[in-house]
XYZ file of C-alpha atoms in Angstrom:
728
model
C -110.625 -27.575 -65.266
C -109.055 -26.255 -62.019
C -105.235 -26.060 -62.623
C -102.532 -27.906 -60.448
C -100.692 -24.975 -58.187
C -97.853 -27.328 -58.348
C -97.316 -27.284 -61.999
C -97.780 -23.710 -62.645
C -95.289 -20.784 -61.434
C -96.632 -19.011 -58.078
C -97.408 -15.579 -59.813
C -100.149 -17.294 -61.671
C -102.201 -16.998 -58.333
C -102.457 -13.030 -58.768
C -103.780 -13.479 -62.345
C -106.136 -16.422 -62.083
C -108.970 -17.101 -59.841
C -108.672 -20.735 -60.262
C -105.067 -20.912 -59.381
C -105.536 -18.405 -56.300
C -108.182 -20.793 -54.937
C -106.248 -23.964 -55.846
C -103.188 -22.274 -53.645
C -105.690 -21.256 -50.721
C -106.976 -24.668 -50.658
C -103.237 -26.123 -50.285
C -102.585 -23.610 -47.606
C -105.862 -24.564 -45.723
C -104.681 -28.553 -45.882
C -101.388 -27.555 -44.624
C -102.869 -25.634 -41.570
C -101.458 -22.599 -42.874
C -104.754 -20.737 -43.621
C -108.310 -21.245 -42.079
C -111.221 -22.800 -43.857
C -113.026 -19.760 -42.804
C -110.436 -17.442 -44.619
C -110.692 -19.276 -47.765
C -114.627 -19.467 -47.703
C -114.730 -15.594 -47.303
C -112.495 -14.955 -50.286
C -114.890 -17.284 -51.934
C -117.834 -15.457 -50.965
C -116.362 -12.280 -52.369
C -115.891 -14.064 -55.842
C -119.507 -15.135 -55.885
C -120.667 -11.594 -55.131
C -118.578 -9.869 -57.491
C -117.123 -12.024 -60.269
C -114.589 -9.741 -61.625
C -113.041 -9.057 -58.289
C -109.136 -9.371 -58.682
C -107.196 -12.243 -57.433
C -105.110 -9.714 -55.473
C -108.134 -8.451 -53.869
C -109.342 -12.097 -52.922
C -105.896 -13.003 -51.615
C -105.927 -9.546 -49.394
C -109.484 -10.509 -48.115
C -108.327 -13.989 -47.093
C -105.447 -12.571 -45.412
C -107.059 -10.084 -43.699
C -109.700 -12.548 -42.308
C -106.787 -14.492 -41.151
C -105.278 -12.022 -39.045
C -108.358 -11.537 -36.967
C -107.730 -15.371 -35.788
C -104.035 -14.118 -35.101
C -104.972 -11.328 -32.875
C -104.565 -8.560 -35.399
C -107.458 -6.077 -36.169
C -106.272 -5.549 -39.848
C -104.213 -6.237 -42.794
C -101.236 -3.914 -43.180
C -100.483 -4.011 -46.770
C -97.023 -2.481 -46.604
C -95.975 -4.444 -43.393
C -97.458 -7.724 -45.470
C -95.290 -7.027 -48.432
C -92.080 -6.397 -46.136
C -92.502 -9.959 -44.340
C -94.921 -11.803 -46.530
C -94.589 -14.985 -44.785
C -95.569 -13.647 -41.634
C -98.929 -13.460 -43.039
C -99.702 -16.982 -42.634
C -99.599 -19.600 -39.676
C -96.353 -21.146 -40.848
C -94.757 -23.687 -38.541
C -92.089 -22.089 -36.745
C -89.618 -24.899 -37.658
C -90.602 -25.293 -41.377
C -93.025 -27.772 -42.978
C -91.276 -31.296 -43.230
C -94.023 -32.655 -45.516
C -93.175 -33.067 -49.206
C -94.245 -30.778 -51.904
C -95.020 -27.875 -49.757
C -97.191 -25.029 -51.351
C -95.608 -21.834 -52.739
C -95.170 -19.307 -49.726
C -96.690 -15.978 -49.690
C -93.205 -14.622 -50.634
C -93.147 -16.557 -53.803
C -96.641 -15.344 -54.896
C -96.487 -11.814 -53.865
C -92.706 -11.216 -55.547
C -92.888 -8.044 -57.343
C -96.065 -6.929 -55.799
C -95.783 -3.379 -54.493
C -97.901 -1.269 -52.310
C -99.604 0.849 -55.066
C -100.201 -2.025 -57.293
C -101.867 -4.015 -54.642
C -103.648 -0.970 -53.333
C -104.871 -0.265 -56.769
C -106.340 -3.668 -56.848
C -108.400 -3.293 -54.077
C -110.476 -0.687 -56.111
C -113.799 -2.437 -56.414
C -116.737 -0.370 -54.815
C -118.997 -3.070 -54.294
C -116.643 -5.176 -51.799
C -114.267 -2.324 -50.462
C -115.220 1.072 -49.018
C -113.091 3.933 -47.487
C -115.476 4.626 -44.881
C -118.994 4.376 -43.514
C -121.350 2.231 -45.795
C -122.202 -1.731 -46.378
C -119.249 -3.090 -48.064
C -117.572 -6.115 -46.277
C -114.192 -4.656 -46.371
C -112.947 -1.005 -45.637
C -109.467 0.367 -46.840
C -108.078 2.606 -44.388
C -104.672 4.418 -43.770
C -102.689 6.556 -46.147
C -101.197 5.625 -49.516
C -97.822 4.405 -47.958
C -99.469 2.369 -45.228
C -102.918 1.168 -46.368
C -104.815 -0.981 -43.887
C -107.481 -3.416 -44.868
C -110.178 -4.179 -42.314
C -113.202 -6.586 -42.045
C -115.979 -3.955 -41.870
C -116.943 -4.828 -38.028
C -113.569 -4.399 -36.833
C -112.769 -1.124 -38.511
C -116.310 -0.012 -37.057
C -115.300 -1.185 -33.700
C -111.868 0.964 -34.031
C -113.881 3.810 -35.244
C -116.165 3.825 -32.273
C -113.579 3.184 -29.626
C -111.576 6.230 -30.869
C -114.510 8.438 -31.091
C -115.876 7.474 -27.700
C -112.552 7.568 -25.887
C -111.926 11.148 -27.391
C -115.533 12.653 -26.352
C -114.610 11.352 -22.609
C -111.176 12.945 -22.453
C -112.924 16.336 -22.114
C -111.480 18.107 -18.934
C -114.637 19.496 -16.808
C -112.871 22.032 -14.836
C -116.300 23.056 -13.047
C -116.252 19.710 -11.455
C -112.687 19.160 -10.433
C -110.673 21.704 -8.858
C -107.069 21.408 -7.618
C -107.561 23.002 -4.468
C -110.311 20.833 -3.457
C -108.425 17.689 -4.225
C -105.145 18.669 -2.229
C -106.316 18.071 1.225
C -108.183 14.902 0.535
C -105.492 13.485 -1.442
C -102.946 14.295 1.501
C -105.375 12.162 3.678
C -105.499 9.490 1.338
C -101.952 9.379 0.674
C -99.905 9.469 3.997
C -96.329 8.193 3.838
C -95.838 4.504 5.091
C -94.569 3.855 8.163
C -93.793 7.598 8.866
C -91.049 7.336 6.598
C -90.215 10.396 4.201
C -92.494 10.837 1.368
C -90.620 9.735 -1.986
C -89.704 12.310 -4.329
C -92.950 11.560 -6.590
C -95.860 9.391 -5.430
C -97.041 8.129 -8.720
C -100.099 6.677 -6.950
C -101.355 10.001 -5.799
C -100.353 11.651 -9.178
C -102.332 8.736 -10.705
C -105.246 9.670 -8.381
C -105.279 13.070 -9.150
C -105.309 12.665 -12.943
C -108.103 10.335 -12.908
C -110.367 13.042 -11.826
C -109.967 15.321 -14.558
C -111.843 13.494 -17.116
C -114.656 10.663 -17.872
C -111.534 8.266 -19.171
C -108.589 7.245 -17.261
C -105.885 4.697 -17.569
C -103.692 3.451 -14.505
C -101.074 1.302 -15.906
C -98.247 -0.536 -13.952
C -96.295 -3.751 -13.261
C -97.208 -6.129 -10.535
C -97.016 -4.771 -7.183
C -96.855 -1.060 -8.096
C -100.329 -0.481 -6.481
C -102.994 -0.336 -9.138
C -105.897 -1.468 -6.781
C -104.549 0.467 -4.033
C -104.720 3.582 -6.079
C -107.984 2.664 -7.711
C -109.622 2.307 -4.276
C -108.357 5.671 -3.342
C -109.710 7.404 -6.237
C -113.025 5.709 -5.597
C -113.166 7.055 -2.016
C -111.942 10.486 -3.227
C -114.978 10.522 -5.989
C -117.365 9.427 -3.210
C -116.121 11.984 -0.721
C -116.249 14.693 -3.398
C -119.781 13.841 -4.352
C -121.217 13.251 -0.497
C -119.398 16.249 0.343
C -121.279 18.384 -2.076
C -124.528 16.993 -0.848
C -125.255 14.961 -3.897
C -126.458 11.354 -3.654
C -123.613 8.776 -3.682
C -121.890 7.612 -7.180
C -123.271 4.576 -8.474
C -119.930 2.560 -9.126
C -119.320 -0.908 -10.819
C -116.062 -3.047 -10.788
C -115.419 -5.380 -13.506
C -113.097 -7.680 -15.090
C -112.633 -10.006 -18.138
C -112.662 -13.105 -16.545
C -114.369 -14.733 -13.264
C -110.743 -15.585 -12.005
C -109.820 -11.770 -12.534
C -112.906 -10.542 -10.936
C -112.358 -12.888 -8.041
C -109.056 -11.559 -7.447
C -110.090 -8.139 -7.817
C -112.559 -8.685 -5.235
C -110.198 -9.991 -2.741
C -107.629 -7.299 -3.251
C -110.247 -4.390 -2.781
C -111.910 -6.050 0.143
C -108.325 -5.861 1.874
C -107.880 -2.146 0.874
C -110.757 -0.892 1.740
C -110.656 -1.543 5.497
C -107.392 0.449 5.315
C -108.956 3.771 4.121
C -108.956 6.629 6.810
C -112.839 7.157 6.267
C -113.247 9.218 9.493
C -110.766 12.048 8.616
C -111.731 11.735 4.921
C -115.339 12.290 5.650
C -114.234 15.155 7.897
C -111.839 16.960 5.337
C -114.822 16.541 2.507
C -117.544 18.116 4.812
C -119.572 14.981 4.393
C -122.797 15.679 6.911
C -125.201 13.083 8.469
C -128.549 13.698 6.699
C -132.046 12.890 8.483
C -132.456 9.991 5.901
C -129.254 8.238 7.346
C -130.652 8.126 10.991
C -127.642 7.030 13.313
C -125.239 6.457 10.365
C -122.162 8.561 10.693
C -120.499 10.485 7.722
C -117.482 8.042 7.845
C -120.065 5.117 7.829
C -121.759 6.733 4.665
C -118.401 6.985 2.766
C -117.551 3.674 3.596
C -120.593 2.093 2.451
C -120.264 4.129 -0.910
C -117.066 2.503 -1.778
C -118.070 -0.984 -3.446
C -116.358 -4.197 -3.164
C -118.352 -6.470 -5.556
C -116.682 -7.261 -8.905
C -118.615 -9.025 -11.820
C -117.333 -10.111 -15.166
C -117.738 -7.677 -18.271
C -119.979 -10.355 -19.704
C -122.315 -10.463 -16.654
C -122.164 -6.651 -16.278
C -123.094 -6.043 -20.046
C -125.857 -8.767 -19.877
C -124.597 -11.545 -22.291
C -127.389 -13.095 -24.580
C -127.058 -16.621 -25.898
C -126.542 -16.902 -29.819
C -125.706 -13.199 -30.582
C -122.888 -10.950 -30.140
C -124.949 -8.197 -28.865
C -125.445 -7.352 -25.096
C -128.571 -6.412 -23.172
C -126.885 -2.964 -22.305
C -126.005 -0.924 -25.228
C -126.683 2.590 -26.447
C -130.309 2.275 -26.178
C -130.136 0.734 -22.797
C -127.050 2.177 -21.170
C -125.490 0.675 -17.932
C -126.969 2.388 -14.905
C -123.751 3.570 -13.367
C -121.741 6.635 -12.846
C -118.230 5.453 -12.598
C -116.978 1.811 -13.865
C -113.506 0.354 -13.320
C -112.292 -2.252 -15.393
C -109.267 -4.217 -14.080
C -106.857 -6.558 -16.351
C -107.723 -4.215 -19.410
C -104.854 -5.718 -21.331
C -107.193 -9.099 -21.616
C -110.089 -6.782 -23.277
C -110.326 -7.123 -26.785
C -111.516 -4.718 -29.536
C -114.883 -5.826 -29.738
C -115.603 -5.931 -25.890
C -114.125 -2.648 -25.794
C -116.340 -1.287 -28.394
C -119.269 -2.917 -26.581
C -118.350 -1.404 -23.175
C -118.029 2.089 -24.502
C -121.194 2.079 -26.421
C -123.127 0.870 -23.082
C -121.699 3.764 -21.117
C -123.877 6.471 -20.390
C -122.231 9.826 -21.426
C -121.796 11.325 -17.948
C -120.047 8.291 -16.611
C -116.321 7.811 -15.911
C -114.316 4.788 -17.142
C -111.033 3.750 -15.601
C -109.188 1.136 -16.930
C -106.363 -0.786 -15.100
C -103.832 -3.263 -16.338
C -100.284 -3.872 -17.179
C -99.342 -2.486 -20.632
C -96.434 -4.982 -20.835
C -98.492 -8.056 -20.487
C -99.881 -10.118 -23.405
C -102.627 -8.697 -25.360
C -106.003 -10.212 -25.636
C -106.611 -13.609 -26.942
C -109.039 -12.056 -29.466
C -108.178 -9.306 -32.118
C -106.651 -6.124 -30.343
C -104.250 -4.709 -28.108
C -106.479 -1.983 -26.717
C -104.404 -1.258 -23.695
C -100.876 -1.561 -25.238
C -102.079 0.841 -28.101
C -103.736 3.583 -25.568
C -100.146 3.318 -23.214
C -97.952 3.255 -26.262
C -96.462 6.759 -24.998
C -96.883 5.865 -21.188
C -93.457 5.486 -20.410
C -92.332 8.890 -21.606
C -95.403 10.786 -19.421
C -95.745 13.576 -22.350
C -97.816 15.604 -19.744
C -98.149 19.532 -21.064
C -97.024 22.296 -18.662
C -100.614 23.103 -18.014
C -101.118 19.624 -16.785
C -97.962 19.728 -14.630
C -99.165 22.797 -13.066
C -102.500 21.485 -12.265
C -100.811 18.384 -10.709
C -98.606 20.317 -8.416
C -101.564 22.574 -7.043
C -103.804 19.057 -6.613
C -100.972 17.030 -4.959
C -98.165 19.103 -3.778
C -95.610 17.241 -6.305
C -93.745 18.398 -9.049
C -93.472 16.373 -12.009
C -89.833 15.740 -13.242
C -88.776 17.545 -16.530
C -88.557 14.093 -18.230
C -92.174 13.652 -18.425
C -93.117 16.872 -19.676
C -93.930 17.551 -23.476
C -95.417 21.033 -24.712
C -96.765 18.859 -27.450
C -98.651 16.202 -25.200
C -101.719 14.779 -26.605
C -105.088 14.835 -24.694
C -104.877 11.072 -24.360
C -101.333 11.358 -22.574
C -102.919 13.700 -19.813
C -105.285 10.765 -19.018
C -102.764 8.014 -18.561
C -100.705 7.365 -15.391
C -98.077 5.103 -15.032
C -97.255 3.590 -11.657
C -93.244 2.933 -11.441
C -92.325 1.565 -8.214
C -92.978 -2.137 -7.186
C -93.876 -2.744 -3.460
C -93.963 -6.355 -4.105
C -90.830 -7.077 -5.938
C -88.055 -5.671 -4.078
C -84.390 -5.401 -4.957
C -83.898 -8.990 -3.094
C -86.694 -10.443 -5.361
C -85.443 -12.477 -8.193
C -89.141 -12.706 -9.767
C -88.866 -8.769 -9.856
C -85.249 -8.572 -11.160
C -85.949 -11.202 -13.666
C -89.331 -9.642 -14.929
C -87.565 -6.219 -15.361
C -84.782 -7.592 -17.200
C -87.033 -9.291 -19.482
C -89.044 -6.054 -19.862
C -86.282 -3.933 -20.492
C -86.378 -1.539 -23.543
C -84.753 -2.103 -26.681
C -83.963 1.019 -28.175
C -80.527 1.209 -28.765
C -78.111 -0.856 -30.526
C -76.065 -2.231 -27.867
C -79.204 -2.978 -25.383
C -79.573 -6.747 -26.513
C -76.321 -7.722 -25.391
C -77.095 -5.522 -21.801
C -80.470 -7.264 -21.431
C -78.996 -10.839 -21.831
C -76.254 -9.948 -19.069
C -79.294 -8.658 -16.664
C -81.040 -11.641 -17.489
C -78.314 -14.221 -16.935
C -77.497 -12.030 -13.741
C -80.973 -12.550 -12.427
C -80.971 -16.242 -13.060
C -77.512 -16.688 -11.367
C -77.558 -14.548 -8.452
C -79.332 -17.194 -6.202
C -82.194 -15.229 -5.313
C -84.352 -17.005 -2.711
C -87.472 -16.716 -4.592
C -86.396 -17.811 -8.064
C -85.506 -21.408 -9.146
C -83.990 -22.063 -12.896
C -84.645 -25.741 -13.581
C -82.988 -27.212 -16.793
C -84.899 -30.288 -18.126
C -84.066 -32.501 -20.731
C -86.810 -33.959 -22.798
C -86.626 -37.416 -21.197
C -86.043 -36.364 -17.498
C -89.502 -37.512 -16.198
C -88.325 -38.087 -12.854
C -87.735 -34.347 -12.046
C -90.473 -33.282 -14.085
C -92.748 -35.343 -11.752
C -91.083 -34.075 -8.757
C -91.565 -30.479 -9.800
C -95.486 -31.187 -10.506
C -96.019 -33.311 -7.338
C -93.988 -31.222 -4.662
C -92.970 -28.150 -6.376
C -89.322 -29.366 -6.363
C -88.389 -27.226 -3.097
C -84.899 -28.041 -3.534
C -84.632 -25.888 -6.403
C -84.870 -22.879 -3.941
C -81.896 -23.583 -1.509
C -81.763 -19.819 0.135
C -85.555 -19.898 0.938
C -85.079 -20.811 4.510
C -81.951 -18.486 5.142
C -83.769 -15.390 3.658
C -86.123 -13.568 6.138
C -88.603 -12.496 3.628
C -88.985 -15.945 1.926
C -88.944 -17.716 5.240
C -91.845 -15.804 6.144
C -94.161 -17.244 3.439
C -95.613 -20.672 2.908
C -92.866 -22.914 0.970
C -93.259 -23.529 -2.280
C -95.587 -26.593 -3.077
C -96.722 -28.573 -6.161
C -99.858 -30.355 -6.962
C -99.924 -32.687 -3.828
C -100.860 -29.723 -1.657
C -104.280 -29.107 -3.078
C -105.040 -32.755 -3.716
C -103.848 -33.811 -0.040
C -106.237 -31.055 1.115
C -109.149 -32.691 -1.008
C -108.664 -36.270 0.427
C -107.715 -35.152 4.091
C -110.422 -32.453 4.965
C -113.198 -34.241 2.827
C -116.334 -33.925 5.188
C -118.033 -37.151 6.244
C -120.849 -38.059 3.417
C -123.771 -36.966 6.249
C -122.245 -33.724 6.758
C -124.462 -30.847 5.308
C -124.102 -28.998 2.206
C -122.270 -26.093 4.117
C -119.599 -28.088 5.118
C -118.954 -29.327 1.390
C -119.143 -25.822 0.236
C -116.275 -25.072 2.755
C -114.320 -27.972 1.579
C -114.396 -26.943 -1.947
C -113.358 -23.358 -1.557
C -110.486 -24.488 0.781
C -109.562 -27.042 -2.167
C -109.971 -24.179 -4.711
C -107.693 -21.905 -2.837
C -104.991 -24.693 -2.440
C -105.093 -25.219 -5.900
C -103.756 -21.726 -6.379
C -101.045 -22.120 -4.635
C -99.325 -24.002 -7.741
C -99.810 -23.921 -11.501
C -97.696 -25.211 -14.319
C -97.559 -22.625 -17.557
C -96.555 -23.264 -20.888
C -96.233 -21.330 -24.254
C -97.472 -23.840 -26.308
C -100.581 -26.015 -26.636
C -98.950 -29.200 -28.353
C -95.688 -30.806 -28.226
C -94.092 -32.530 -25.261
C -93.878 -28.964 -23.620
C -97.117 -28.023 -24.255
C -100.313 -28.085 -22.509
C -101.459 -31.411 -24.419
C -98.068 -32.998 -23.565
C -97.531 -32.028 -19.920
C -101.327 -32.722 -18.740
C -100.679 -36.462 -19.765
C -97.442 -36.464 -18.062
C -98.394 -34.762 -15.015
C -101.520 -36.945 -14.798
C -99.197 -40.004 -14.903
C -96.936 -38.569 -12.101
C -100.100 -37.893 -9.608
C -101.396 -41.230 -10.228
C -98.035 -42.834 -9.547
C -98.063 -41.122 -6.415
C -101.577 -42.497 -5.607
C -102.762 -38.864 -5.323
C -105.260 -39.245 -8.142
C -107.042 -42.633 -9.751
C -108.252 -41.966 -13.500
C -107.232 -45.787 -13.939
C -104.285 -45.046 -16.022
C -106.082 -42.695 -18.090
C -109.215 -44.537 -18.983
C -111.656 -42.296 -17.049
C -111.944 -38.861 -18.112
C -113.717 -37.597 -14.688
C -111.985 -38.341 -11.791
C -111.861 -36.797 -7.892
C -109.010 -34.087 -8.370
C -109.284 -33.389 -11.932
C -108.836 -29.622 -12.370
C -110.664 -28.100 -15.468
C -110.629 -25.132 -17.366
C -113.774 -23.455 -19.019
C -112.490 -22.845 -22.596
C -115.986 -21.329 -24.012
C -118.687 -19.211 -22.269
C -121.501 -21.218 -21.352
C -124.334 -18.819 -20.352
C -126.772 -21.333 -19.067
C -124.332 -22.475 -16.647
C -123.300 -18.921 -15.739
C -119.496 -19.978 -16.531
C -117.145 -17.900 -18.404
C -114.180 -18.628 -20.500
C -111.135 -18.851 -18.144
C -112.954 -20.075 -15.206
C -111.323 -23.033 -13.256
C -113.267 -25.679 -11.308
C -111.951 -28.713 -9.385
C -113.699 -32.243 -9.556
C -114.981 -33.576 -6.399
C -116.686 -36.385 -4.888
C -120.057 -35.479 -3.599
C -122.373 -37.906 -1.563
C -125.408 -39.355 -3.644
C -128.449 -37.754 -2.510
C -130.493 -41.264 -2.723
C -127.779 -43.450 -1.335
C -128.275 -46.101 1.460
C -126.248 -48.377 3.294
C -126.129 -51.008 0.743
C -125.269 -48.806 -2.101
C -121.962 -49.733 -3.700
C -121.435 -46.540 -5.080
C -122.921 -44.007 -2.708
C -120.909 -40.845 -4.199
C -121.172 -38.901 -7.476
C -118.665 -36.319 -9.142
C -119.466 -32.783 -9.244
C -117.093 -29.978 -10.380
C -116.768 -26.991 -8.033
C -116.503 -23.718 -9.270
C -116.310 -20.146 -7.857
C -119.532 -18.138 -8.200
C -117.568 -15.465 -10.046
C -119.772 -12.998 -8.792
C -117.646 -11.589 -6.365
C -119.329 -13.613 -3.447
C -117.798 -16.857 -2.161
C -120.302 -19.042 -3.037
C -119.547 -22.307 -4.751
C -121.155 -23.358 -7.850
C -121.419 -27.255 -8.106
C -121.940 -28.593 -11.843
C -122.600 -32.304 -13.177
C -119.456 -33.079 -15.404
C -121.647 -34.391 -18.240
C -123.094 -30.616 -18.346
C -119.721 -29.098 -19.209
C -119.113 -29.203 -22.756
C -116.155 -27.051 -23.441
C -113.471 -27.816 -20.641
C -110.082 -29.091 -20.651
C -107.709 -30.684 -17.813
C -105.653 -27.798 -16.284
C -102.627 -29.381 -14.776
C -100.978 -27.268 -17.204
C -102.484 -24.083 -18.893
C -101.153 -21.758 -21.758
C -99.777 -18.412 -20.213
C -102.557 -16.685 -22.410
C -104.989 -18.501 -20.296
C -103.213 -17.474 -16.992
C -103.923 -13.840 -17.449
C -105.829 -12.263 -14.688
C -104.723 -15.111 -12.146
C -101.788 -15.139 -9.692
C -100.347 -18.066 -8.147
C -98.182 -18.340 -4.966
C -95.772 -20.751 -7.182
C -95.764 -20.524 -10.823
C -93.663 -23.096 -13.108
C -93.231 -21.444 -16.407
C -91.854 -24.113 -19.086
C -90.202 -22.994 -22.111
C -90.372 -25.220 -25.343
C -87.205 -26.816 -26.462
C -87.132 -25.059 -30.084
C -87.786 -21.359 -31.236
C -91.398 -20.560 -31.812
C -92.755 -17.174 -32.874
C -95.109 -17.650 -30.260
C -92.386 -17.319 -27.381
C -92.091 -13.464 -26.961
C -90.942 -11.229 -24.154
C -94.577 -10.154 -23.299
C -95.533 -13.942 -23.095
C -92.546 -14.860 -20.786
C -93.189 -11.337 -19.063
C -96.533 -12.398 -18.356
C -95.689 -15.923 -17.235
C -93.194 -14.731 -14.594
C -95.548 -12.231 -13.224
C -98.356 -14.665 -12.649
C -95.953 -15.921 -9.374
C -96.669 -14.179 -6.569
C -93.952 -15.631 -3.954
C -92.105 -18.462 -5.888
C -91.308 -18.860 -9.541
C -89.600 -22.121 -11.279
C -88.303 -21.194 -14.559
C -88.189 -24.537 -16.549
C -85.852 -24.426 -19.781
C -85.982 -27.508 -21.893
C -83.836 -26.093 -24.903
C -80.782 -23.794 -24.828
C -81.009 -19.856 -25.482
C -85.145 -19.910 -25.664
C -85.284 -17.393 -23.150
C -82.775 -14.903 -24.017
C -84.222 -15.173 -27.747
C -87.804 -14.626 -26.599
C -86.685 -11.193 -24.665
C -85.772 -9.859 -27.874
C -89.101 -10.922 -29.935
C -91.786 -8.554 -29.427
C -95.610 -9.109 -30.042
C -96.642 -7.070 -33.081
C -100.318 -6.405 -33.141
C -101.638 -4.536 -36.323
C -104.161 -2.058 -35.704
C -105.281 1.538 -36.391
C -106.010 2.775 -32.828
C -102.336 3.549 -32.185
C -101.779 5.531 -35.528
């Protein structure tokens, strides 16, 4: 007979299997635990009936952590804050008779006792093997892994360590100096800054087969990597060798398209003539009339693909076409928006790289980590702020760049990984008169000293109240539908009163709302008898205009989450006559923007791709047809080209309306005007990383919408804590 957990003490769950599973069932029913997590614990009990309840509880919690972004279960941390191991509602559960909390169940349990309960060789190993669980870490901080994720971490650590080897025979500081001086000329004939971090990063990335270039928005990550690719090709072609096979990739189609656009603009600005001359590139007979500069220009790629396309996704399997048995045919791989890459994808990527290839990761270490488990970039860049370059690295950089590293960034005990990481520290987009930049810097300020929370609050309040031309601070009560509608429709331009008097702001396109793309959709639609090229051009204009404004949310549910705001915005746009969904009765209608939420390999659409529903002429329509048009959803091709992919709505099985999107889904995107909507109540999801990421999605205009008091200031002091062993 299964005991009723409401009639027994919570501690019974650690002594009795039936009591434990009755408790797990109640946690699942409440939404605190996933059914998958309980099923995993039940599977282990069926495999080994004598497995202790404490082991099965740890297994269920370890499984649950994966769904929350953690790679493993830290036993000591769990005992310090037991209730954070479950997905508890932030404001508490108002339902009657709530189940016992983990803090009640694990009261009196210590690390040593819990660790000892995991001694079950059939289920828990301590290294390579076939057990479903792996216990790693030391006695004081043990970590329990699902085996696959333990293996991912081991592979990532091992393969990165192998690539950190410095090959002095192929990279000489003296040969780099003239090329770097050619690539990094001070802008506008102004004196060079004390230290050009872009130049330093470019030099560091040539020293090993693994490099990371991190930095905030506008610090020049793309500029740096384009010059790095030109430098590597110049060195190779100058040595009389064939051009390197270079590939560029990003986690999502949106991020890939954005990188493609950025690189296309940067490549045209490179000094190919002088660089080819400095490198000693010669014309070969096979080149015909091609000049050395043209050879070098051609060797710098501009096409960007998604990581899934690069590796070769296969339906119904986690495996990719490219792996260690079928490595990628390349010599250099650059991955942008690396903060979005989860532990499984990074493991697959490193496995598929040929041994000689270079891997360069680009990204902002302070952004949100990947939606899936892991925080690879954050773990790798945990020490990036301090540099930690050894004297030997500093001397080499001085010879290669002519620059002296400040003493604050030197460390005689610097680790090999430190020598391959460069952090760009100067923003060229957000200057001193940019409210977006000032607010982002205030949110992201370090919190190491006791008095800094107060200092950070002052900096945030100062940024919001200083009257910056590019920053609007809008306070909305829950029932203020009028101003919410105006924000969604027009972008609420009156929130930027200094836009017209600021020289920098006045030179930009004014802040807009969704009316902008919907007006272009309606007014620039080709005639029904126009050719397909005209409709492709129209779709490109609509998609580009859609990127001028985006509502961003922290949450999915509630009036200020994606679900509530999507419906409220739809109603506002319909009231203005900009869309016609027949009061919500029609799911599909012209102007409906949709977000792909699951990879669809058959359609070639990836999670995060955005499309717009448009009315196309029906191929078989005639003059007497009452309905001469049909709906298609237009997506960017996502392959680095400007092609449009037209998809029937009925073929889209995993999409959602995206008048509002979560900040997580916005990663890898930029919007001319972003409106970040904060919820009206505390929530653990609301962290400084989320707010920083949302703020920096805005390129020119940011509207910060607060619906409750103090949520921004509280979020700035709450960090995302991803548990893993990679940074240990």
